[in-house]
Coordinates of N, CA and C in Angstrom, one line a residue:
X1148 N -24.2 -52.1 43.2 CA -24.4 -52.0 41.8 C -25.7 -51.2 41.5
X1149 N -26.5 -51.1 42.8 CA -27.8 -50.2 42.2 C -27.8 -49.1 42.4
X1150 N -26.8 -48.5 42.8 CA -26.7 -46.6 42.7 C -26.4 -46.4 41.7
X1151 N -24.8 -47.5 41.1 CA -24.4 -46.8 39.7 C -25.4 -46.5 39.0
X1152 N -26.0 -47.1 38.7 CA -27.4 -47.2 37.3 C -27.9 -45.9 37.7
X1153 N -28.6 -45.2 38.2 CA -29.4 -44.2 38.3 C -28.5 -42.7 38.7
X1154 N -27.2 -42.9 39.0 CA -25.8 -41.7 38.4 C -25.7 -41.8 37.2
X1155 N -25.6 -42.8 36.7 CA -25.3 -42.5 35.4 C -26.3 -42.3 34.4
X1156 N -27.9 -42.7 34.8 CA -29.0 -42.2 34.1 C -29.0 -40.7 34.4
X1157 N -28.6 -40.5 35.2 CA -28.9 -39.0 36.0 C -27.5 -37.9 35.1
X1158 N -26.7 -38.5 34.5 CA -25.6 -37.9 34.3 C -25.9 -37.9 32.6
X1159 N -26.4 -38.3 31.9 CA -26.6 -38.7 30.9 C -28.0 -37.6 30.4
X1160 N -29.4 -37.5 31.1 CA -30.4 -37.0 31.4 C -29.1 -35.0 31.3
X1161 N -28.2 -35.5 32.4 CA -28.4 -33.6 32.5 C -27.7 -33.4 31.2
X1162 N -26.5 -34.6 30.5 CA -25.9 -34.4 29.1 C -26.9 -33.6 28.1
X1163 N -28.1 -34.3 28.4 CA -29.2 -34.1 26.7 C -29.3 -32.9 26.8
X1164 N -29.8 -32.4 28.4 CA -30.6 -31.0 28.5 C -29.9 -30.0 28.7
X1165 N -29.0 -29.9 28.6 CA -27.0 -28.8 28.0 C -27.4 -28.3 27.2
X1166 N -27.7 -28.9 26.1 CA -27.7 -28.3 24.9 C -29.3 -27.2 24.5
X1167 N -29.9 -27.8 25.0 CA -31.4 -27.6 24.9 C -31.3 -25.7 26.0
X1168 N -31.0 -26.0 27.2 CA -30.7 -24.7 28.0 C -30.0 -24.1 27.6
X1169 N -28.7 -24.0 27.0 CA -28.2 -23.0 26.3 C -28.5 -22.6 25.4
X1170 N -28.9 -23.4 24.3 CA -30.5 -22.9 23.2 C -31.0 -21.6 23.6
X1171 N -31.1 -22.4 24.8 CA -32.9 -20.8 25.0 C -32.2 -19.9 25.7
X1172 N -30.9 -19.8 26.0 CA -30.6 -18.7 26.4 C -29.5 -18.0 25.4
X1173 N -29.6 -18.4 24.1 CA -29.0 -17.7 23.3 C -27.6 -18.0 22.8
X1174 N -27.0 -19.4 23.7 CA -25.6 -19.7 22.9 C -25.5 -20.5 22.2
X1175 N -24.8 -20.4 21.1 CA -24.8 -22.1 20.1 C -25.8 -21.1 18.8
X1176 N -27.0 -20.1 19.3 CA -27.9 -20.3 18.0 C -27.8 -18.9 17.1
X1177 N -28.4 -18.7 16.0 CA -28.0 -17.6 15.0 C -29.1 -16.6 15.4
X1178 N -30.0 -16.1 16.4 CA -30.8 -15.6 16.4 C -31.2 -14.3 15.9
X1179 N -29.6 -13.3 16.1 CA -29.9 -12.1 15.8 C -30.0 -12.0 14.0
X1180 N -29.8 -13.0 13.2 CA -29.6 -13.5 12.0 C -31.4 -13.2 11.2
X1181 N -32.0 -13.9 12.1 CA -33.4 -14.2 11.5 C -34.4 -13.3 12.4
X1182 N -33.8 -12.7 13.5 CA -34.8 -11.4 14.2 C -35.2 -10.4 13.6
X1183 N -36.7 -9.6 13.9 CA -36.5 -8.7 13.5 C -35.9 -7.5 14.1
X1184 N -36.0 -6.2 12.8 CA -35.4 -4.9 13.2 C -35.7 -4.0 14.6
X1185 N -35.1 -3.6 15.2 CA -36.0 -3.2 16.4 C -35.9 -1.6 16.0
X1186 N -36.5 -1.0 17.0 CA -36.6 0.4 16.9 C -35.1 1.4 16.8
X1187 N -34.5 0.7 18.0 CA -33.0 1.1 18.0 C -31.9 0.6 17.3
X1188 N -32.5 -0.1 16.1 CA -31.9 -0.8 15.7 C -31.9 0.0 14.0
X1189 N -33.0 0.5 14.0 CA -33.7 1.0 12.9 C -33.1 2.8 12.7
X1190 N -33.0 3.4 14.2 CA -32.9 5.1 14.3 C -31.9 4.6 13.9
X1191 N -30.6 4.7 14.0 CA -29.1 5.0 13.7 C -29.4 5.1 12.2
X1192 N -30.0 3.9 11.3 CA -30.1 4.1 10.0 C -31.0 5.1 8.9
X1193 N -32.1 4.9 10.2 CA -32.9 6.3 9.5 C -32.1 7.9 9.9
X1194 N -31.3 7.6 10.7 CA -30.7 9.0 10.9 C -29.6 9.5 9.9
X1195 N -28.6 8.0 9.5 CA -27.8 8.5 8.7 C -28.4 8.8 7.4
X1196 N -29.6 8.0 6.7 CA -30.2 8.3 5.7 C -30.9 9.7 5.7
X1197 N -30.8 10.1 6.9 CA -31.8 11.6 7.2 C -30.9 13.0 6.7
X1198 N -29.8 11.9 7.5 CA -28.8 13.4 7.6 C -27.6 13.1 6.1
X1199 N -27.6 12.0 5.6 CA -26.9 11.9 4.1 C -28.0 12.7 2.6
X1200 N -29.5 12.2 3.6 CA -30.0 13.6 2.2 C -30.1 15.0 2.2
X1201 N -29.8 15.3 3.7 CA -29.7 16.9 4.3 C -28.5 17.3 3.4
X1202 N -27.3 16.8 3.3 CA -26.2 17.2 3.2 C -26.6 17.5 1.4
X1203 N -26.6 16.4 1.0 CA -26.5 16.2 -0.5 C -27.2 17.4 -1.0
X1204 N -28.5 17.4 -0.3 CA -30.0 18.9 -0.7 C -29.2 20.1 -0.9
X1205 N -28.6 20.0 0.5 CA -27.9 21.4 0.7 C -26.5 22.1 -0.1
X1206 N -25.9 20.5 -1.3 CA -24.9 20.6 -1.7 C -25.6 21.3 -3.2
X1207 N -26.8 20.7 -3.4 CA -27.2 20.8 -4.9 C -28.1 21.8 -4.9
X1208 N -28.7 22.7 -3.7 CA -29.1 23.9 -3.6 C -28.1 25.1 -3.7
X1209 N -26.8 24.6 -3.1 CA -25.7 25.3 -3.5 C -25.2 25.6 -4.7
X1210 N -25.2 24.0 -5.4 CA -25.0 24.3 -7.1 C -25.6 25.1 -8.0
X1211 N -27.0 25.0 -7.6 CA -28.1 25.8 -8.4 C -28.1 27.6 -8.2
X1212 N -27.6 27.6 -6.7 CA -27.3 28.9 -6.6 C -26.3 29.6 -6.6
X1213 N -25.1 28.8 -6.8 CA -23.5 29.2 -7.5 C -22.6 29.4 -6.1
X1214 N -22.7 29.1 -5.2 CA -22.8 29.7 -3.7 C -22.0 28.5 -3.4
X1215 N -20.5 28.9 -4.1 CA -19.4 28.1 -4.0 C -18.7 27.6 -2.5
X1216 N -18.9 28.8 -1.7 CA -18.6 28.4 -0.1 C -20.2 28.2 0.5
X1217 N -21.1 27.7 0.7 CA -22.1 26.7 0.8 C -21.8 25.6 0.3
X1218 N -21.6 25.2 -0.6 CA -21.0 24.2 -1.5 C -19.8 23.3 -0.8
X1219 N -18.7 24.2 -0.5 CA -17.6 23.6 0.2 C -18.0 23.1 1.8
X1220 N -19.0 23.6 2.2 CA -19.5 23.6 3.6 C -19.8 22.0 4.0
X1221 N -20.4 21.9 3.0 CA -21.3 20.5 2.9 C -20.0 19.2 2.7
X1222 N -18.4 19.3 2.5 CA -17.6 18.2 1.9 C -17.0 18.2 3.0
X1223 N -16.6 16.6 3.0 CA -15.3 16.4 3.8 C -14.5 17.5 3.8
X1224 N -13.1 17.3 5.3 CA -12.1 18.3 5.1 C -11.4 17.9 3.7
X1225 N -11.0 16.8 3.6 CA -10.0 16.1 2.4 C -10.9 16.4 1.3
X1226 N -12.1 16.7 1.1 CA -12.4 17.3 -0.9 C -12.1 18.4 -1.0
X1227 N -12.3 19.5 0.1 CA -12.4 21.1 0.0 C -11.1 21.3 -0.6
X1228 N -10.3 21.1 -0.5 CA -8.4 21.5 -1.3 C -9.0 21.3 -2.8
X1229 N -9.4 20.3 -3.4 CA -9.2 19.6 -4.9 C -10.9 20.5 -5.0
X1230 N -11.8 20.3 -4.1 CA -12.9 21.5 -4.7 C -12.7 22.6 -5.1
X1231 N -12.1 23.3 -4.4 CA -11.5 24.2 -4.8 C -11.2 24.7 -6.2
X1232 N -10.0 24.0 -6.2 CA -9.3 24.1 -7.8 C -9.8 23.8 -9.0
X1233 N -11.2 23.0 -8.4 CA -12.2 22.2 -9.7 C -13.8 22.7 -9.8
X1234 N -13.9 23.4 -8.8 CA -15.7 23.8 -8.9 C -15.8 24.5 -9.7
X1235 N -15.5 25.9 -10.0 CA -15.8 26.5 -10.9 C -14.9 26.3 -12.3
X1236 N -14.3 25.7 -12.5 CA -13.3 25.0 -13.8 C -14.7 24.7 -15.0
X1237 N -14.3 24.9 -15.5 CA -15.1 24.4 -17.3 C -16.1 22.8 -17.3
X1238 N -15.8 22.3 -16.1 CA -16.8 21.0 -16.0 C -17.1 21.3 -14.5
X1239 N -16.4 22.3 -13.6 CA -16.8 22.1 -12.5 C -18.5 22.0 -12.0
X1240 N -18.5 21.9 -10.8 CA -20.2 21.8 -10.3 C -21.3 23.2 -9.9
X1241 N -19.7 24.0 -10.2 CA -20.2 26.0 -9.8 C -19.6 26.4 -10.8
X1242 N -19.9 25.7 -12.5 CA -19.0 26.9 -13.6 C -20.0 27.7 -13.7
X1243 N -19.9 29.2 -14.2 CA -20.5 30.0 -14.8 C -21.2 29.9 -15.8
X1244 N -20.5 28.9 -17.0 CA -21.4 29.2 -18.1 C -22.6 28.0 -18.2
X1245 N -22.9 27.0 -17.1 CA -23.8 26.6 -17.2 C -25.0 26.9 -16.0
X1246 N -26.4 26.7 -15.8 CA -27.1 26.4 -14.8 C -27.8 25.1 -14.4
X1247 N -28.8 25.2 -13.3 CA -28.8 23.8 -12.8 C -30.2 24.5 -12.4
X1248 N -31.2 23.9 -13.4 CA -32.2 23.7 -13.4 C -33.6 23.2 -12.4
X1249 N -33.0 22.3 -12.1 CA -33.5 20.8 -11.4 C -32.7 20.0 -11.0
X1250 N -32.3 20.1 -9.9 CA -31.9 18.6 -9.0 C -32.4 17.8 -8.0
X1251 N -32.6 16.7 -8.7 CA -33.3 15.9 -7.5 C -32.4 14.6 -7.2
X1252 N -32.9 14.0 -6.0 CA -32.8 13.0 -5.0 C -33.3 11.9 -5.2
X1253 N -32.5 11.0 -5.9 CA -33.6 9.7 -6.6 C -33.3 8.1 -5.8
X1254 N -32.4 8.3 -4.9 CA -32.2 7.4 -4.0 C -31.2 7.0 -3.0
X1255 N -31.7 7.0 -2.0 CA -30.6 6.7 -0.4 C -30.4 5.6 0.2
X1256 N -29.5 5.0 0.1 CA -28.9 4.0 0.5 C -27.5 3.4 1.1
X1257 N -27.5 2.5 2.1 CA -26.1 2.2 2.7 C -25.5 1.7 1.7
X1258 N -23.8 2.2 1.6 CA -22.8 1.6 0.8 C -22.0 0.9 1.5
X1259 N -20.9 0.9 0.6 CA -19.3 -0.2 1.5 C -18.5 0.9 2.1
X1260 N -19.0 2.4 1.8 CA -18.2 3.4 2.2 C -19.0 4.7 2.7
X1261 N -20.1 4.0 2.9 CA -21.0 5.5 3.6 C -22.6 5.6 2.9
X1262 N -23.2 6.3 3.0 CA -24.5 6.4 2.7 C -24.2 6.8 1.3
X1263 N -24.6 6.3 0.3 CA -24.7 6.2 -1.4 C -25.9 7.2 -1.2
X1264 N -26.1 8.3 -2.0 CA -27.0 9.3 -2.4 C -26.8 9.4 -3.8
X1265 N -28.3 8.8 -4.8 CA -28.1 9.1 -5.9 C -28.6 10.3 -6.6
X1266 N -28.4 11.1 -7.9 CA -29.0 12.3 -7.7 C -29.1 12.3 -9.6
X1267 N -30.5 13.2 -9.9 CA -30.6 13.5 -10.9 C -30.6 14.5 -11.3
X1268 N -28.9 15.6 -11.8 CA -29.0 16.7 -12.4 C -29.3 16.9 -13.4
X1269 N -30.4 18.6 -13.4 CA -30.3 18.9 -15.1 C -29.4 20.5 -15.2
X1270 N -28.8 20.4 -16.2 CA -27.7 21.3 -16.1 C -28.2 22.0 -17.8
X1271 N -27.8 23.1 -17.8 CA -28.5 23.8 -18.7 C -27.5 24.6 -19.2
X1272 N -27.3 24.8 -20.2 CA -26.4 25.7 -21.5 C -26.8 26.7 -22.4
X1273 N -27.5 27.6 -22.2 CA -28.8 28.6 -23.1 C -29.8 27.7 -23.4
X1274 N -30.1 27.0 -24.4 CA -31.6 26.5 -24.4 C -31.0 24.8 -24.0
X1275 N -30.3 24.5 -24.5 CA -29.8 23.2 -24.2 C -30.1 22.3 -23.0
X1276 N -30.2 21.5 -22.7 CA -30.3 20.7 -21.0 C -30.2 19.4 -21.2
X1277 N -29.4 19.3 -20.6 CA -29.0 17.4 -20.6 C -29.2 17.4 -19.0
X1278 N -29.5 16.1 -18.6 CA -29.9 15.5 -17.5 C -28.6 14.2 -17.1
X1279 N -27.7 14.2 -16.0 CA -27.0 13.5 -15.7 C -27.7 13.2 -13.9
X1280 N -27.0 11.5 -14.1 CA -26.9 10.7 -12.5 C -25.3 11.0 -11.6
X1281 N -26.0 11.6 -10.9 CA -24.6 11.6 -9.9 C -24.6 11.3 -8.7
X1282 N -23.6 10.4 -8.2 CA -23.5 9.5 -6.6 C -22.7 10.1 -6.1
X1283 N -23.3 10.7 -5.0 CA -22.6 11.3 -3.4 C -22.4 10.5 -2.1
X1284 N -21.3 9.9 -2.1 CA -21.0 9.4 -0.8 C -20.7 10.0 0.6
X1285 N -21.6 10.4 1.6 CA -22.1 10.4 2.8 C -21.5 10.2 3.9
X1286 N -20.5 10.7 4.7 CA -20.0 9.5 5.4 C -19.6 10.5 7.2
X1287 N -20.0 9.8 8.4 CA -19.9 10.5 9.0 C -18.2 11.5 9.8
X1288 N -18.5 12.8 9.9 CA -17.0 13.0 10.4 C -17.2 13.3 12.1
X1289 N -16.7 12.9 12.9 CA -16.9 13.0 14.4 C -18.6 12.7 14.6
X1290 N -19.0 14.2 14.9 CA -20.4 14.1 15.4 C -21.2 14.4 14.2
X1291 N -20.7 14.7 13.3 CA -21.7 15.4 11.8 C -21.1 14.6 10.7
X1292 N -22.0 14.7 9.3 CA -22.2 14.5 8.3 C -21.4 15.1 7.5
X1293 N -20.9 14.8 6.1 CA -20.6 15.1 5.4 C -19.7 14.8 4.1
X1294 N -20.3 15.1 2.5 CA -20.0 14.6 1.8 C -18.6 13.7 1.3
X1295 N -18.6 13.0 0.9 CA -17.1 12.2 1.3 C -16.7 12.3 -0.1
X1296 N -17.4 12.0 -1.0 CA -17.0 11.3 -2.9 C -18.4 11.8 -3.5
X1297 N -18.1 12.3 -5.1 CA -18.9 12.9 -5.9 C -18.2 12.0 -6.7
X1298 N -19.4 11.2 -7.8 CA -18.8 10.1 -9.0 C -20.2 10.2 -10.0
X1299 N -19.8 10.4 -11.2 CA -20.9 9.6 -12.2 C -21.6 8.9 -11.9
X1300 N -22.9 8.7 -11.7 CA -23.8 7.3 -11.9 C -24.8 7.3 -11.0
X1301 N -24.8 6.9 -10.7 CA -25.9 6.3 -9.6 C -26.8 4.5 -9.2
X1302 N -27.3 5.0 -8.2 CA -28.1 3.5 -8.0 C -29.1 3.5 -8.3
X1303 N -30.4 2.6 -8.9 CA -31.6 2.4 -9.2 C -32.2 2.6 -8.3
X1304 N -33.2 3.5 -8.3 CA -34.3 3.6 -6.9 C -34.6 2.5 -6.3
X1305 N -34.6 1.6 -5.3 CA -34.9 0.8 -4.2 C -36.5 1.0 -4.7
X1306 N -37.3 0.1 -4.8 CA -39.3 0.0 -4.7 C -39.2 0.6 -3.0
X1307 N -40.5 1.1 -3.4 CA -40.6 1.7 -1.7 C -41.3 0.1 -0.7
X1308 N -40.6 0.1 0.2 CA -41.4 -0.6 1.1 C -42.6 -0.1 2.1
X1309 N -43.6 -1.4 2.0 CA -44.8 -0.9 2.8 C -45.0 -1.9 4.2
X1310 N -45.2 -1.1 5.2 CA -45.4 -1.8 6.4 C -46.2 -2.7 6.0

């Protein structure tokens, strides 16, 4: 009777410490949940943010300069057909009878469908100018970038974060 006792202390003892060892080696717990960002963790997103405002720049330097195939350069394969038929049209984004004064870049951020680029055009009619928000969706094709969806509106600038 005096072995059993000290097997089954001994059996009991390794029970508790099961849980406690796989703890600290990472199974059972939420860690990646509450860690911080790491570096490589961080590039992929500053890249797509890098390369979603490259595109957008280059799409609304195209508008400004009427530079309809620069323009197309910058879209998915699937917009360039319906670009086409609609860029220079009477509301298109390359009509003639208006210009484009000023366009800026007023905020980048991940969406449900690609990097969200919000944008503030001013579009101009002889003296007239109205200022509109427009959201460009971003999204990558193979190894590159490029515009996926142009829509009304936009997102509120994000406060800047400070290390």
């Amino acid at each position: 009777m005096g072995l059993t006792h000290p097997r089954v202390a001994s059996g009991i003892a390794l029970l508790a410490l099961v849980p406690l060892a796989l703890g600290g080696c990472g199974i059972g717990g939420d860690d990646e949940a509450t860690a911080p960002v790491t570096e490589t963790q961080r590039a992929p997103a500053e890249e797509a943010a890098a390369k979603s405002r490259e595109r957008v720049q280059a799409y609304l330097d195209a508008m400004a300069a009427k530079d309809v195939d620069a323009g197309r350069s910058q879209l998915c394969a699937p917009m360039q057909k319906p670009f086409d038929a609609a860029a220079t049209g009477p509301n298109g984004d390359f009509a003639d009878h208006f210009t484009v004064p000023q366009a800026t870049i007023t905020d980048v951020r991940s969406g449900p469908h690609g990097q969200e680029v919000s944008t503030a055009v001013t579009v101009a009619v002889g003296t007239r100018k109205a200022t509109r928000p427009l959201l460009f969706t971003v999204t990558r094709s193979g190894a590159d970038w490029c515009i996926s969806a142009e829509a009304p509106g936009g997102n509120t600038p994000e406060p800047a974060v400070t290390p």
